[in-house]
PDB file of C-alpha atoms in Angstrom:
ATOM      1  CA  MET A  12     -19.834   8.268 -14.824  1.00  0.00           C
ATOM      2  CA  ILE A  13     -19.591   9.235 -11.136  1.00  0.00           C
ATOM      3  CA  LEU A  14     -16.748   7.902  -8.958  1.00  0.00           C
ATOM      4  CA  ARG A  15     -17.403   8.164  -5.233  1.00  0.00           C
ATOM      5  CA  SER A  16     -14.720   8.752  -2.580  1.00  0.00           C
ATOM      6  CA  ARG A  17     -14.467   5.000  -1.916  1.00  0.00           C
ATOM      7  CA  ALA A  18     -12.865   4.616  -5.356  1.00  0.00           C
ATOM      8  CA  GLU A  19      -9.750   6.413  -4.086  1.00  0.00           C
ATOM      9  CA  THR A  20      -8.479   3.224  -2.434  1.00  0.00           C
ATOM     10  CA  SER A  21      -9.698   0.877  -5.198  1.00  0.00           C
ATOM     11  CA  SER A  22      -7.484  -0.489  -7.943  1.00  0.00           C
ATOM     12  CA  ALA A  23      -8.035   0.503 -11.563  1.00  0.00           C
ATOM     13  CA  GLU A  24      -8.728  -3.151 -12.318  1.00  0.00           C
ATOM     14  CA  SER A  25     -11.586  -3.403  -9.803  1.00  0.00           C
ATOM     15  CA  ILE A  26     -13.114  -0.097 -11.016  1.00  0.00           C
ATOM     16  CA  LEU A  27     -13.032  -1.226 -14.646  1.00  0.00           C
ATOM     17  CA  ALA A  28     -14.469  -4.619 -13.680  1.00  0.00           C
ATOM     18  CA  GLU A  29     -17.375  -2.952 -11.872  1.00  0.00           C
ATOM     19  CA  LEU A  30     -17.905  -0.587 -14.822  1.00  0.00           C
ATOM     20  CA  GLU A  31     -18.127  -3.557 -17.180  1.00  0.00           C
ATOM     21  CA  GLU A  32     -20.592  -5.251 -14.830  1.00  0.00           C
ATOM     22  CA  LYS A  33     -22.793  -2.119 -14.770  1.00  0.00           C
ATOM     23  CA  ARG A  34     -22.677  -1.888 -18.562  1.00  0.00           C
ATOM     24  CA  GLN A  35     -23.799  -5.491 -18.841  1.00  0.00           C
ATOM     25  CA  PHE A  36     -26.545  -4.818 -16.284  1.00  0.00           C
ATOM     26  CA  LEU A  37     -27.746  -1.850 -18.364  1.00  0.00           C
ATOM     27  CA  ALA A  38     -27.689  -3.951 -21.540  1.00  0.00           C
ATOM     28  CA  ASP A  39     -29.834  -6.595 -19.825  1.00  0.00           C
ATOM     29  CA  LEU A  40     -32.330  -3.941 -18.685  1.00  0.00           C
ATOM     30  CA  ARG A  41     -32.609  -2.560 -22.213  1.00  0.00           C
ATOM     31  CA  PHE A  42     -33.173  -6.068 -23.553  1.00  0.00           C
ATOM     32  CA  GLN A  43     -35.949  -6.670 -20.995  1.00  0.00           C
ATOM     33  CA  SER A  44     -37.559  -3.313 -21.738  1.00  0.00           C
ATOM     34  CA  ARG A  45     -37.731  -4.058 -25.471  1.00  0.00           C
ATOM     35  CA  LYS A  46     -39.581  -7.300 -24.734  1.00  0.00           C
ATOM     36  CA  ARG A  47     -42.166  -5.543 -22.560  1.00  0.00           C
ATOM     37  CA  LYS A  48     -45.490  -4.630 -24.120  1.00  0.00           C
ATOM     38  CA  LYS A  49     -46.670  -2.730 -21.045  1.00  0.00           C
ATOM     39  CA  THR A  50     -44.967  -0.305 -18.692  1.00  0.00           C
ATOM     40  CA  GLY A  51     -43.750  -1.839 -15.454  1.00  0.00           C
ATOM     41  CA  LEU A  52     -40.914  -2.231 -12.970  1.00  0.00           C
ATOM     42  CA  LEU A  53     -37.784  -3.753 -14.512  1.00  0.00           C
ATOM     43  CA  VAL A  54     -35.637  -4.092 -11.388  1.00  0.00           C
ATOM     44  CA  ASP A  55     -36.007  -3.514  -7.656  1.00  0.00           C
ATOM     45  CA  GLN A  56     -32.674  -2.962  -5.898  1.00  0.00           C
ATOM     46  CA  LYS A  57     -34.310  -3.655  -2.540  1.00  0.00           C
ATOM     47  CA  ASN A  58     -34.322  -7.326  -3.509  1.00  0.00           C
ATOM     48  CA  ALA A  59     -30.614  -7.461  -4.448  1.00  0.00           C
ATOM     49  CA  LEU A  60     -29.756  -9.774  -1.532  1.00  0.00           C
ATOM     50  CA  THR A  61     -32.699 -12.050  -2.328  1.00  0.00           C
ATOM     51  CA  ARG A  62     -31.601 -12.333  -5.955  1.00  0.00           C
ATOM     52  CA  GLN A  63     -28.015 -13.089  -4.941  1.00  0.00           C
ATOM     53  CA  VAL A  64     -29.085 -15.844  -2.535  1.00  0.00           C
ATOM     54  CA  GLU A  65     -31.449 -17.284  -5.142  1.00  0.00           C
ATOM     55  CA  ARG A  66     -28.607 -17.277  -7.652  1.00  0.00           C
ATOM     56  CA  PHE A  67     -26.330 -19.213  -5.301  1.00  0.00           C
ATOM     57  CA  LYS A  68     -29.114 -21.631  -4.343  1.00  0.00           C
ATOM     58  CA  GLN A  69     -29.775 -22.585  -7.927  1.00  0.00           C
ATOM     59  CA  HIS A  70     -26.172 -22.770  -9.092  1.00  0.00           C
ATOM     60  CA  TYR A  71     -24.713 -24.696  -6.144  1.00  0.00           C
ATOM     61  CA  ASP A  72     -27.875 -26.706  -5.390  1.00  0.00           C
ATOM     62  CA  ILE A  73     -28.240 -25.346  -1.845  1.00  0.00           C
ATOM     63  CA  SER A  74     -31.091 -27.089  -0.025  1.00  0.00           C
ATOM     64  CA  GLU A  75     -31.290 -25.026   3.184  1.00  0.00           C
ATOM     65  CA  VAL A  76     -31.128 -21.322   4.014  1.00  0.00           C
ATOM     66  CA  VAL A  77     -31.124 -20.421   7.723  1.00  0.00           C
ATOM     67  CA  SER A  78     -31.985 -16.895   8.806  1.00  0.00           C
ATOM     68  CA  ASP A  79     -32.014 -15.115  12.163  1.00  0.00           C
ATOM     69  CA  GLY A  80     -34.849 -12.866  10.990  1.00  0.00           C
ATOM     70  CA  ALA A  81     -37.567 -12.534   8.382  1.00  0.00           C
ATOM     71  CA  PHE A  82     -36.155 -13.567   4.990  1.00  0.00           C
ATOM     72  CA  ALA A  83     -38.245 -14.722   2.047  1.00  0.00           C
ATOM     73  CA  LEU A  84     -35.904 -17.513   0.927  1.00  0.00           C
ATOM     74  CA  ALA A  85     -35.210 -18.923   4.398  1.00  0.00           C
ATOM     75  CA  THR A  86     -36.165 -22.579   4.772  1.00  0.00           C
ATOM     76  CA  ARG A  87     -35.684 -22.336   8.528  1.00  0.00           C
ATOM     77  CA  GLN A  88     -35.590 -19.452  10.982  1.00  0.00           C
ATOM     78  CA  SER A  89     -33.296 -19.590  13.999  1.00  0.00           C
ATOM     79  CA  ASN A  90     -33.901 -17.787  17.279  1.00  0.00           C
ATOM     80  CA  SER A  91     -30.191 -17.761  18.066  1.00  0.00           C
ATOM     81  CA  ARG A  92     -28.464 -14.409  18.411  1.00  0.00           C
ATOM     82  CA  THR A  93     -25.142 -15.981  17.485  1.00  0.00           C
ATOM     83  CA  LEU A  94     -25.994 -17.589  14.148  1.00  0.00           C
ATOM     84  CA  PHE A  95     -22.448 -17.120  12.816  1.00  0.00           C
ATOM     85  CA  THR A  96     -20.996 -18.822  15.892  1.00  0.00           C
ATOM     86  CA  ASP A  97     -23.561 -21.647  15.902  1.00  0.00           C
ATOM     87  CA  TYR A  98     -22.722 -22.574  12.321  1.00  0.00           C
ATOM     88  CA  GLY A  99     -18.981 -21.904  12.570  1.00  0.00           C
ATOM     89  CA  VAL A 100     -19.074 -18.956  10.154  1.00  0.00           C
ATOM     90  CA  GLU A 101     -16.760 -16.820  12.315  1.00  0.00           C
ATOM     91  CA  THR A 102     -14.213 -19.656  12.398  1.00  0.00           C
ATOM     92  CA  GLU A 103     -14.400 -20.108   8.623  1.00  0.00           C
ATOM     93  CA  LEU A 104     -13.919 -16.373   8.066  1.00  0.00           C
ATOM     94  CA  GLU A 105     -10.756 -16.455  10.192  1.00  0.00           C
ATOM     95  CA  LYS A 106      -9.510 -19.440   8.193  1.00  0.00           C
ATOM     96  CA  CYS A 107     -10.083 -17.512   4.968  1.00  0.00           C
ATOM     97  CA  LEU A 108      -7.629 -14.859   6.159  1.00  0.00           C
ATOM     98  CA  ASN A 109      -4.956 -17.416   6.995  1.00  0.00           C
ATOM     99  CA  GLU A 110      -2.275 -18.215   4.438  1.00  0.00           C
ATOM    100  CA  PHE A 111      -2.207 -21.888   5.464  1.00  0.00           C
ATOM    101  CA  VAL A 112      -5.025 -24.296   4.610  1.00  0.00           C
ATOM    102  CA  HIS A 113      -5.059 -27.903   5.851  1.00  0.00           C
ATOM    103  CA  VAL A 114      -6.754 -30.399   3.529  1.00  0.00           C
ATOM    104  CA  ASP A 115      -8.535 -33.513   4.828  1.00  0.00           C
ATOM    105  CA  SER A 116      -6.154 -35.761   2.884  1.00  0.00           C
ATOM    106  CA  GLY A 117      -3.244 -34.534   5.024  1.00  0.00           C
ATOM    107  CA  ALA A 118      -1.849 -32.208   2.368  1.00  0.00           C
ATOM    108  CA  SER A 119      -1.832 -28.426   2.797  1.00  0.00           C
ATOM    109  CA  LEU A 120      -2.006 -25.217   0.778  1.00  0.00           C
ATOM    110  CA  VAL A 121      -0.214 -21.899   1.175  1.00  0.00           C
ATOM    111  CA  ILE A 122      -2.190 -19.041  -0.415  1.00  0.00           C
ATOM    112  CA  GLU A 123      -0.497 -15.674  -0.886  1.00  0.00           C
ATOM    113  CA  LYS A 124      -1.363 -12.476  -2.726  1.00  0.00           C
ATOM    114  CA  THR A 125       1.261 -10.494  -4.601  1.00  0.00           C
ATOM    115  CA  GLU A 126       0.892  -7.229  -6.503  1.00  0.00           C
ATOM    116  CA  ALA A 127       0.421  -9.014  -9.834  1.00  0.00           C
ATOM    117  CA  MET A 128      -1.185 -12.352  -8.970  1.00  0.00           C
ATOM    118  CA  TRP A 129      -2.332 -14.918  -6.426  1.00  0.00           C
ATOM    119  CA  VAL A 130       0.021 -17.822  -5.727  1.00  0.00           C
ATOM    120  CA  ILE A 131      -1.072 -21.195  -4.313  1.00  0.00           C
ATOM    121  CA  ASP A 132       1.637 -23.609  -3.172  1.00  0.00           C
ATOM    122  CA  VAL A 133       0.772 -27.287  -2.626  1.00  0.00           C
ATOM    123  CA  ASN A 134       2.585 -29.210   0.135  1.00  0.00           C
ATOM    124  CA  SER A 135       2.388 -32.930   0.865  1.00  0.00           C
ATOM    125  CA  GLY A 136       2.073 -32.377   4.638  1.00  0.00           C
ATOM    126  CA  HIS A 137       1.033 -35.613   6.390  1.00  0.00           C
ATOM    127  CA  PHE A 138      -0.205 -37.312   3.240  1.00  0.00           C
ATOM    128  CA  SER A 139       0.484 -41.070   3.465  1.00  0.00           C
ATOM    129  CA  ALA A 140       2.980 -42.088   0.794  1.00  0.00           C
ATOM    130  CA  THR A 141       3.414 -45.191  -1.348  1.00  0.00           C
ATOM    131  CA  SER A 142       6.558 -46.676  -2.841  1.00  0.00           C
ATOM    132  CA  ASP A 143       5.695 -45.241  -6.269  1.00  0.00           C
ATOM    133  CA  LYS A 144       6.856 -41.609  -6.087  1.00  0.00           C
ATOM    134  CA  PRO A 145       5.107 -40.250  -9.237  1.00  0.00           C
ATOM    135  CA  GLU A 146       1.861 -41.943  -8.170  1.00  0.00           C
ATOM    136  CA  THR A 147       2.168 -40.516  -4.640  1.00  0.00           C
ATOM    137  CA  VAL A 148       2.807 -37.008  -5.970  1.00  0.00           C
ATOM    138  CA  PHE A 149      -0.148 -37.350  -8.338  1.00  0.00           C
ATOM    139  CA  ARG A 150      -2.449 -38.468  -5.520  1.00  0.00           C
ATOM    140  CA  VAL A 151      -1.385 -35.534  -3.315  1.00  0.00           C
ATOM    141  CA  ASN A 152      -1.960 -33.010  -6.101  1.00  0.00           C
ATOM    142  CA  GLN A 153      -5.274 -34.630  -7.006  1.00  0.00           C
ATOM    143  CA  SER A 154      -6.474 -34.518  -3.390  1.00  0.00           C
ATOM    144  CA  VAL A 155      -6.275 -30.707  -3.178  1.00  0.00           C
ATOM    145  CA  LEU A 156      -8.083 -29.757  -6.395  1.00  0.00           C
ATOM    146  CA  SER A 157     -11.582 -29.393  -4.949  1.00  0.00           C
ATOM    147  CA  GLU A 158     -10.221 -27.494  -1.935  1.00  0.00           C
ATOM    148  CA  ILE A 159      -8.368 -25.072  -4.227  1.00  0.00           C
ATOM    149  CA  ILE A 160     -11.611 -24.272  -6.051  1.00  0.00           C
ATOM    150  CA  ARG A 161     -13.428 -23.912  -2.724  1.00  0.00           C
ATOM    151  CA  GLN A 162     -10.809 -21.458  -1.462  1.00  0.00           C
ATOM    152  CA  LEU A 163     -11.016 -19.411  -4.670  1.00  0.00           C
ATOM    153  CA  ARG A 164     -14.757 -19.097  -4.102  1.00  0.00           C
ATOM    154  CA  LEU A 165     -14.656 -18.381  -0.343  1.00  0.00           C
ATOM    155  CA  ARG A 166     -11.837 -15.853  -0.566  1.00  0.00           C
ATOM    156  CA  GLN A 167     -13.280 -14.222  -3.722  1.00  0.00           C
ATOM    157  CA  ILE A 168      -9.929 -14.682  -5.432  1.00  0.00           C
ATOM    158  CA  SER A 169      -9.821 -13.388  -8.996  1.00  0.00           C
ATOM    159  CA  GLY A 170      -7.411 -12.191 -11.642  1.00  0.00           C
ATOM    160  CA  PHE A 171      -4.273 -14.150 -12.528  1.00  0.00           C
ATOM    161  CA  ILE A 172      -3.668 -17.239 -10.367  1.00  0.00           C
ATOM    162  CA  VAL A 173      -0.638 -19.551 -10.326  1.00  0.00           C
ATOM    163  CA  ILE A 174      -0.720 -22.980  -8.656  1.00  0.00           C
ATOM    164  CA  ASP A 175       2.588 -24.626  -7.767  1.00  0.00           C
ATOM    165  CA  PHE A 176       1.780 -28.328  -7.542  1.00  0.00           C
ATOM    166  CA  ILE A 177       4.305 -30.807  -6.120  1.00  0.00           C
ATOM    167  CA  GLY A 178       6.763 -31.720  -8.855  1.00  0.00           C
ATOM    168  CA  GLY A 179       7.541 -35.235 -10.064  1.00  0.00           C
ATOM    169  CA  MET A 180       4.395 -36.137 -12.020  1.00  0.00           C
ATOM    170  CA  THR A 181       4.507 -37.731 -15.455  1.00  0.00           C
ATOM    171  CA  GLU A 182       3.190 -35.969 -18.545  1.00  0.00           C
ATOM    172  CA  THR A 183       0.084 -38.167 -18.462  1.00  0.00           C
ATOM    173  CA  GLN A 184      -0.573 -37.257 -14.819  1.00  0.00           C
ATOM    174  CA  HIS A 185      -0.231 -33.565 -15.645  1.00  0.00           C
ATOM    175  CA  GLY A 186      -2.936 -34.060 -18.266  1.00  0.00           C
ATOM    176  CA  LYS A 187      -5.224 -35.795 -15.745  1.00  0.00           C
ATOM    177  CA  ILE A 188      -4.812 -32.965 -13.213  1.00  0.00           C
ATOM    178  CA  GLU A 189      -5.624 -30.372 -15.863  1.00  0.00           C
ATOM    179  CA  ALA A 190      -8.667 -32.322 -17.103  1.00  0.00           C
ATOM    180  CA  GLU A 191     -10.035 -32.740 -13.575  1.00  0.00           C
ATOM    181  CA  MET A 192      -9.524 -29.052 -12.837  1.00  0.00           C
ATOM    182  CA  GLU A 193     -11.382 -28.191 -16.077  1.00  0.00           C
ATOM    183  CA  LYS A 194     -14.401 -30.160 -14.840  1.00  0.00           C
ATOM    184  CA  LEU A 195     -14.345 -28.362 -11.473  1.00  0.00           C
ATOM    185  CA  VAL A 196     -14.126 -24.820 -12.884  1.00  0.00           C
ATOM    186  CA  GLN A 197     -17.017 -25.471 -15.276  1.00  0.00           C
ATOM    187  CA  LYS A 198     -19.293 -25.833 -12.234  1.00  0.00           C
ATOM    188  CA  GLU A 199     -18.281 -22.432 -10.857  1.00  0.00           C
ATOM    189  CA  LEU A 200     -20.539 -19.391 -10.932  1.00  0.00           C
ATOM    190  CA  MET A 201     -17.545 -17.112 -11.572  1.00  0.00           C
ATOM    191  CA  THR A 202     -15.955 -17.554 -15.005  1.00  0.00           C
ATOM    192  CA  THR A 203     -12.636 -19.363 -14.546  1.00  0.00           C
ATOM    193  CA  GLN A 204     -10.305 -20.329 -17.387  1.00  0.00           C
ATOM    194  CA  ILE A 205      -7.297 -22.647 -17.253  1.00  0.00           C
ATOM    195  CA  ALA A 206      -4.300 -21.707 -19.372  1.00  0.00           C
ATOM    196  CA  GLY A 207      -2.599 -25.041 -18.648  1.00  0.00           C
ATOM    197  CA  PHE A 208       0.800 -25.901 -17.202  1.00  0.00           C
ATOM    198  CA  SER A 209       3.853 -23.791 -17.927  1.00  0.00           C
ATOM    199  CA  LYS A 210       7.182 -25.375 -18.900  1.00  0.00           C
ATOM    200  CA  SER A 211       8.262 -25.118 -15.266  1.00  0.00           C
ATOM    201  CA  GLY A 212       5.188 -27.083 -14.111  1.00  0.00           C
ATOM    202  CA  LEU A 213       3.048 -24.180 -12.815  1.00  0.00           C
ATOM    203  CA  MET A 214      -0.686 -24.252 -13.533  1.00  0.00           C
ATOM    204  CA  GLN A 215      -2.029 -20.881 -14.688  1.00  0.00           C
ATOM    205  CA  LEU A 216      -5.633 -19.740 -14.238  1.00  0.00           C
ATOM    206  CA  THR A 217      -7.598 -16.560 -14.794  1.00  0.00           C
ATOM    207  CA  ARG A 218     -10.771 -15.832 -12.836  1.00  0.00           C
ATOM    208  CA  LYS A 219     -13.186 -13.041 -13.709  1.00  0.00           C
ATOM    209  CA  LYS A 220     -13.027 -10.170 -11.270  1.00  0.00           C
ATOM    210  CA  LYS A 221     -16.346  -8.722 -10.107  1.00  0.00           C
ATOM    211  CA  GLU A 222     -15.327  -7.452  -6.677  1.00  0.00           C
ATOM    212  CA  VAL A 223     -12.258  -7.224  -4.472  1.00  0.00           C
ATOM    213  CA  SER A 224     -11.112 -10.247  -2.516  1.00  0.00           C
ATOM    214  CA  LEU A 225     -12.181 -10.976   1.056  1.00  0.00           C
ATOM    215  CA  LEU A 226      -8.614 -10.209   2.177  1.00  0.00           C
ATOM    216  CA  GLU A 227      -8.787  -6.704   0.675  1.00  0.00           C
ATOM    217  CA  GLN A 228     -12.264  -6.085   2.102  1.00  0.00           C
ATOM    218  CA  VAL A 229     -11.548  -6.894   5.743  1.00  0.00           C
ATOM    219  CA  THR A 230      -7.824  -6.144   6.183  1.00  0.00           C
ATOM    220  CA  GLU A 231      -5.432  -3.281   5.504  1.00  0.00           C
ATOM    221  CA  THR A 232      -1.683  -3.073   4.961  1.00  0.00           C
ATOM    222  CA  CYS A 233       0.367  -3.400   8.144  1.00  0.00           C
ATOM    223  CA  PRO A 234       1.910   0.017   8.952  1.00  0.00           C
ATOM    224  CA  SER A 235       4.989  -1.621  10.484  1.00  0.00           C
ATOM    225  CA  CYS A 236       6.070  -3.938   7.668  1.00  0.00           C
ATOM    226  CA  GLY A 237       4.290  -2.231   4.761  1.00  0.00           C
ATOM    227  CA  GLY A 238       2.665  -5.488   3.748  1.00  0.00           C
ATOM    228  CA  THR A 239       5.893  -7.472   3.360  1.00  0.00           C
ATOM    229  CA  GLY A 240       5.409  -9.538   6.515  1.00  0.00           C
ATOM    230  CA  HIS A 241       8.943  -8.707   7.681  1.00  0.00           C
ATOM    231  CA  VAL A 242      10.419  -6.102  10.046  1.00  0.00           C
ATOM    232  CA  LYS A 243      14.041  -5.299  10.830  1.00  0.00           C
ATOM    233  CA  THR A 244      15.735  -7.228  13.620  1.00  0.00           C
ATOM    234  CA  ALA A 245      16.735  -5.513  16.865  1.00  0.00           C
ATOM    235  CA  ILE A 246      20.441  -5.808  16.024  1.00  0.00           C
ATOM    236  CA  SER A 247      20.019  -4.164  12.595  1.00  0.00           C
ATOM    237  CA  VAL A 248      18.098  -1.269  14.163  1.00  0.00           C
ATOM    238  CA  ALA A 249      20.804  -0.962  16.835  1.00  0.00           C
ATOM    239  CA  TYR A 250      23.471  -0.599  14.122  1.00  0.00           C
ATOM    240  CA  GLU A 251      21.345   2.114  12.445  1.00  0.00           C
ATOM    241  CA  LEU A 252      21.185   4.002  15.737  1.00  0.00           C
ATOM    242  CA  GLU A 253      24.952   3.659  16.150  1.00  0.00           C
ATOM    243  CA  ARG A 254      25.583   5.116  12.690  1.00  0.00           C
ATOM    244  CA  GLU A 255      23.188   8.015  13.265  1.00  0.00           C
ATOM    245  CA  LEU A 256      24.785   8.914  16.613  1.00  0.00           C
ATOM    246  CA  SER A 257      28.220   8.774  15.016  1.00  0.00           C
ATOM    247  CA  ALA A 258      27.079  11.275  12.392  1.00  0.00           C
ATOM    248  CA  LEU A 259      25.897  13.853  14.950  1.00  0.00           C
ATOM    249  CA  LYS A 260      28.174  16.886  15.195  1.00  0.00           C
ATOM    250  CA  ASP A 261      28.479  19.361  18.086  1.00  0.00           C
ATOM    251  CA  VAL A 262      25.900  17.510  20.173  1.00  0.00           C
ATOM    252  CA  GLU A 263      26.385  17.126  23.920  1.00  0.00           C
ATOM    253  CA  GLN A 264      23.179  15.382  24.974  1.00  0.00           C
ATOM    254  CA  ALA A 265      20.373  13.383  23.327  1.00  0.00           C
ATOM    255  CA  VAL A 266      17.049  11.900  24.422  1.00  0.00           C
ATOM    256  CA  ILE A 267      16.299   8.647  22.583  1.00  0.00           C
ATOM    257  CA  ILE A 268      13.112   6.587  22.590  1.00  0.00           C
ATOM    258  CA  VAL A 269      13.929   2.937  21.966  1.00  0.00           C
ATOM    259  CA  THR A 270      12.502  -0.539  22.446  1.00  0.00           C
ATOM    260  CA  GLU A 271      14.165  -2.665  25.097  1.00  0.00           C
ATOM    261  CA  ALA A 272      15.421  -5.239  22.600  1.00  0.00           C
ATOM    262  CA  VAL A 273      17.157  -2.561  20.503  1.00  0.00           C
ATOM    263  CA  LEU A 274      18.697  -0.969  23.615  1.00  0.00           C
ATOM    264  CA  ASP A 275      20.092  -4.326  24.759  1.00  0.00           C
ATOM    265  CA  GLN A 276      21.690  -4.896  21.367  1.00  0.00           C
ATOM    266  CA  PHE A 277      23.022  -1.343  21.230  1.00  0.00           C
ATOM    267  CA  LEU A 278      24.691  -1.618  24.648  1.00  0.00           C
ATOM    268  CA  GLU A 279      26.376  -4.861  23.590  1.00  0.00           C
ATOM    269  CA  LEU A 280      28.063  -2.979  20.733  1.00  0.00           C
ATOM    270  CA  GLU A 281      30.057  -1.085  23.410  1.00  0.00           C
ATOM    271  CA  THR A 282      30.578   1.878  21.093  1.00  0.00           C
ATOM    272  CA  ALA A 283      32.141   4.958  22.753  1.00  0.00           C
ATOM    273  CA  PHE A 284      30.406   8.313  22.219  1.00  0.00           C
ATOM    274  CA  ASN A 285      31.056  11.793  23.582  1.00  0.00           C
ATOM    275  CA  ILE A 286      27.301  12.264  23.923  1.00  0.00           C
ATOM    276  CA  GLN A 287      25.276  11.913  27.090  1.00  0.00           C
ATOM    277  CA  VAL A 288      22.231   9.799  26.265  1.00  0.00           C
ATOM    278  CA  ASP A 289      18.968   9.687  28.221  1.00  0.00           C
ATOM    279  CA  TRP A 290      16.968   6.575  27.288  1.00  0.00           C
ATOM    280  CA  GLU A 291      13.175   6.248  27.225  1.00  0.00           C
ATOM    281  CA  ILE A 292      11.839   2.695  26.815  1.00  0.00           C
ATOM    282  CA  ALA A 293       8.949   2.226  24.376  1.00  0.00           C
ATOM    283  CA  ASP A 294       6.583  -0.690  24.926  1.00  0.00           C
ATOM    284  CA  GLU A 295       6.227  -1.674  21.263  1.00  0.00           C
ATOM    285  CA  PRO A 296       6.388  -5.124  19.626  1.00  0.00           C
ATOM    286  CA  VAL A 297       8.403  -3.898  16.618  1.00  0.00           C
ATOM    287  CA  PRO A 298      12.087  -2.927  17.106  1.00  0.00           C
ATOM    288  CA  PHE A 299      12.592   0.798  16.568  1.00  0.00           C
ATOM    289  CA  TYR A 300      14.267   3.937  17.895  1.00  0.00           C
ATOM    290  CA  GLN A 301      13.671   7.680  17.644  1.00  0.00           C
ATOM    291  CA  ILE A 302      16.044  10.477  18.589  1.00  0.00           C
ATOM    292  CA  ARG A 303      13.522  12.679  20.355  1.00  0.00           C
ATOM    293  CA  ARG A 304      15.682  15.654  21.271  1.00  0.00           C
ATOM    294  CA  ILE A 305      19.304  16.780  21.011  1.00  0.00           C
ATOM    295  CA  PHE A 306      21.136  19.489  22.965  1.00  0.00           C
ATOM    296  CA  SER A 307      24.193  21.286  21.551  1.00  0.00           C
TER     297      SER A 307
END
């Protein structure tokens, strides 16, 4: 087995999933070769894209394939240079990277990835309510099921998935939601299994992993927040600077690079130091400071 340099940034799970896929591919080739009575070509990797498109066409009953160039399976060829823009593909790709998804019913989804799983939170949003609360909650949860499956497919979400539906449904309504979700996942190309609702009302799913998610393919961890989505406030960074200056011994002068917001907060502390400070303003969106040089 040969692992290329790209594997360095891949997870063990994705590597093992690809290995299993290759093993299955090899098993299929051996099966085909045993059925052959004459020598001949078993597979042509040049046609990998064609086979993938054909697979999607058949499974999802796609009636039209538009291409901006010569493509065997295209039902129509476009002369446009901006095919993605014309068909809104660029917009849909941007939506797939957004945590928030608005559903036509007025409800919304929040989709987040953690280290261990994907979490989907269902919100009622602008869904029109009725006087019967359990029935309203059931209708909201029911309205997002097909969109959840669509998002799993578009975002290439796999692994362990938890869906936090709006609470307040009856036991019978929980059963209806689970049964309807079972019907939807059976139509999927990617193997998806439902483990049911937990005692706390969370639906648990597992989806076979063949490749990394769209999010992992086109984005990387933010160097400022480390992937948490949070950075320190200007006032907290100002207090850190105050503590570090207080700890300096036998220093007469310091040159400090700092963002304007942190400097403003630091000056409001009105802390007295026996150090002459020369400030350099950094034009950065994230609050930070750096003691560039000290003179004893």
